[in-house]
Amino acid sequence: LLLLSGQCGLLRHLDLELHHVGKKARCVVTVREVREMSYPELDDDFAKAHNFASLDEMKKKLAERMTLARRLRLDGELENRLLKALVGWMDVELPDELLQEKARTRAEYLRTRLMSETDMTEEQIEEQVASQTGKQLEELEELFRRHLLVEAISRREAIFVTEERVDAVIEDYARRIGRSSEELKQEMLESGQLGELRHDMLEAEVKEFVRKHAILERGDDWGEVERPAAEEAAEEAAEEKAADEGSEAADGGDVETTSGDEPVEEEKE
């Protein structure tokens, strides 16, 4: 907006916040030319230029992609809520030494991921690792319980991650940071990061399994998740039936009813 308000040939000073390096900068800009954005017509030619047969097909495909993205986001949120609820029901004592070792391993794993997936500097990575490690120490017990739960469900339901899939992820990591995949895999194995990678992949499989097989009920743990209308109707009908039966029993007093016969008084001493 500051540039657009100027005229050609004028100097403009822009103060910027460089969040990725944690510094401020002042840029001196010379306005050489002012242009107005021209948007193309949304027609079949525009759609064909983007590899769609027609504008209608383009709209349909984009709507499908947006729906899929939203569905994946909602599925992920539900999977995390389900697993968190299951972890909350666990009653397991965890030794402090085990938790500390887990924290160190996850810190190394996070460092490798940041190196391969971001363009952060080494200093930024270390700051991020230290920050996350501090948070993990607070939440580590829950994380480890989650780890145990995932292992238990995977064993019971025969859920596993193949070495081919693990190798494919490591190869992708190695390619991004310019390393040999064999060298990186050995390094991750020695530091314990390979186990963390396998577990993360296994947890994704377990969460999907839990979501597909869970029976959701209304309650504090499920928030706004609603039960099917048919299930609610069946429950209401059962409650009404029980209430009617209770009312009939109360109105009958000391009267006992036999099938097909008139009510008879009970014998009293």
Coordinates of N, CA, C and O in Angstrom, one line a residue, residues 18 23 103-104 114 141 144 151 175 184-185 190 198:
L18 N 12.0 -9.2 10.4 CA 12.4 -10.5 9.8 C 12.3 -11.5 10.9 O 13.2 -11.8 11.6
K23 N 15.3 -10.4 13.5 CA 15.9 -9.0 13.4 C 15.0 -8.1 12.7 O 14.0 -8.5 12.0
A103 N 13.1 -37.8 26.2 CA 13.2 -36.4 25.9 C 14.5 -36.2 25.0 O 14.4 -35.4 24.0
R104 N 15.6 -36.8 25.4 CA 16.8 -36.6 24.6 C 16.7 -37.2 23.2 O 17.1 -36.6 22.2
L114 N 13.9 -30.7 11.4 CA 14.0 -29.3 11.1 C 15.0 -29.0 10.1 O 14.9 -28.2 9.2
E141 N 5.3 -37.3 30.1 CA 4.6 -38.5 30.6 C 3.4 -38.9 29.7 O 3.2 -40.0 29.4
F144 N 4.7 -40.4 26.5 CA 5.2 -41.8 26.7 C 4.0 -42.8 26.9 O 4.0 -43.9 26.4
E151 N 1.8 -48.8 20.8 CA 2.4 -50.1 20.7 C 1.5 -51.2 21.0 O 1.4 -52.3 20.4
R175 N 17.6 -36.5 0.7 CA 17.6 -35.8 -0.5 C 17.5 -34.3 -0.2 O 18.1 -33.4 -0.8
L184 N 22.6 -41.3 6.6 CA 21.6 -40.7 7.5 C 20.8 -41.8 8.3 O 20.6 -41.6 9.5
K185 N 20.5 -42.9 7.7 CA 19.8 -44.0 8.4 C 20.6 -44.6 9.5 O 20.2 -44.8 10.6
E190 N 21.8 -45.0 15.3 CA 22.7 -44.9 16.5 C 22.2 -43.9 17.5 O 22.4 -44.1 18.7
R198 N 9.9 -44.5 13.1 CA 9.0 -45.7 12.9 C 7.8 -45.5 13.8 O 6.7 -45.8 13.3

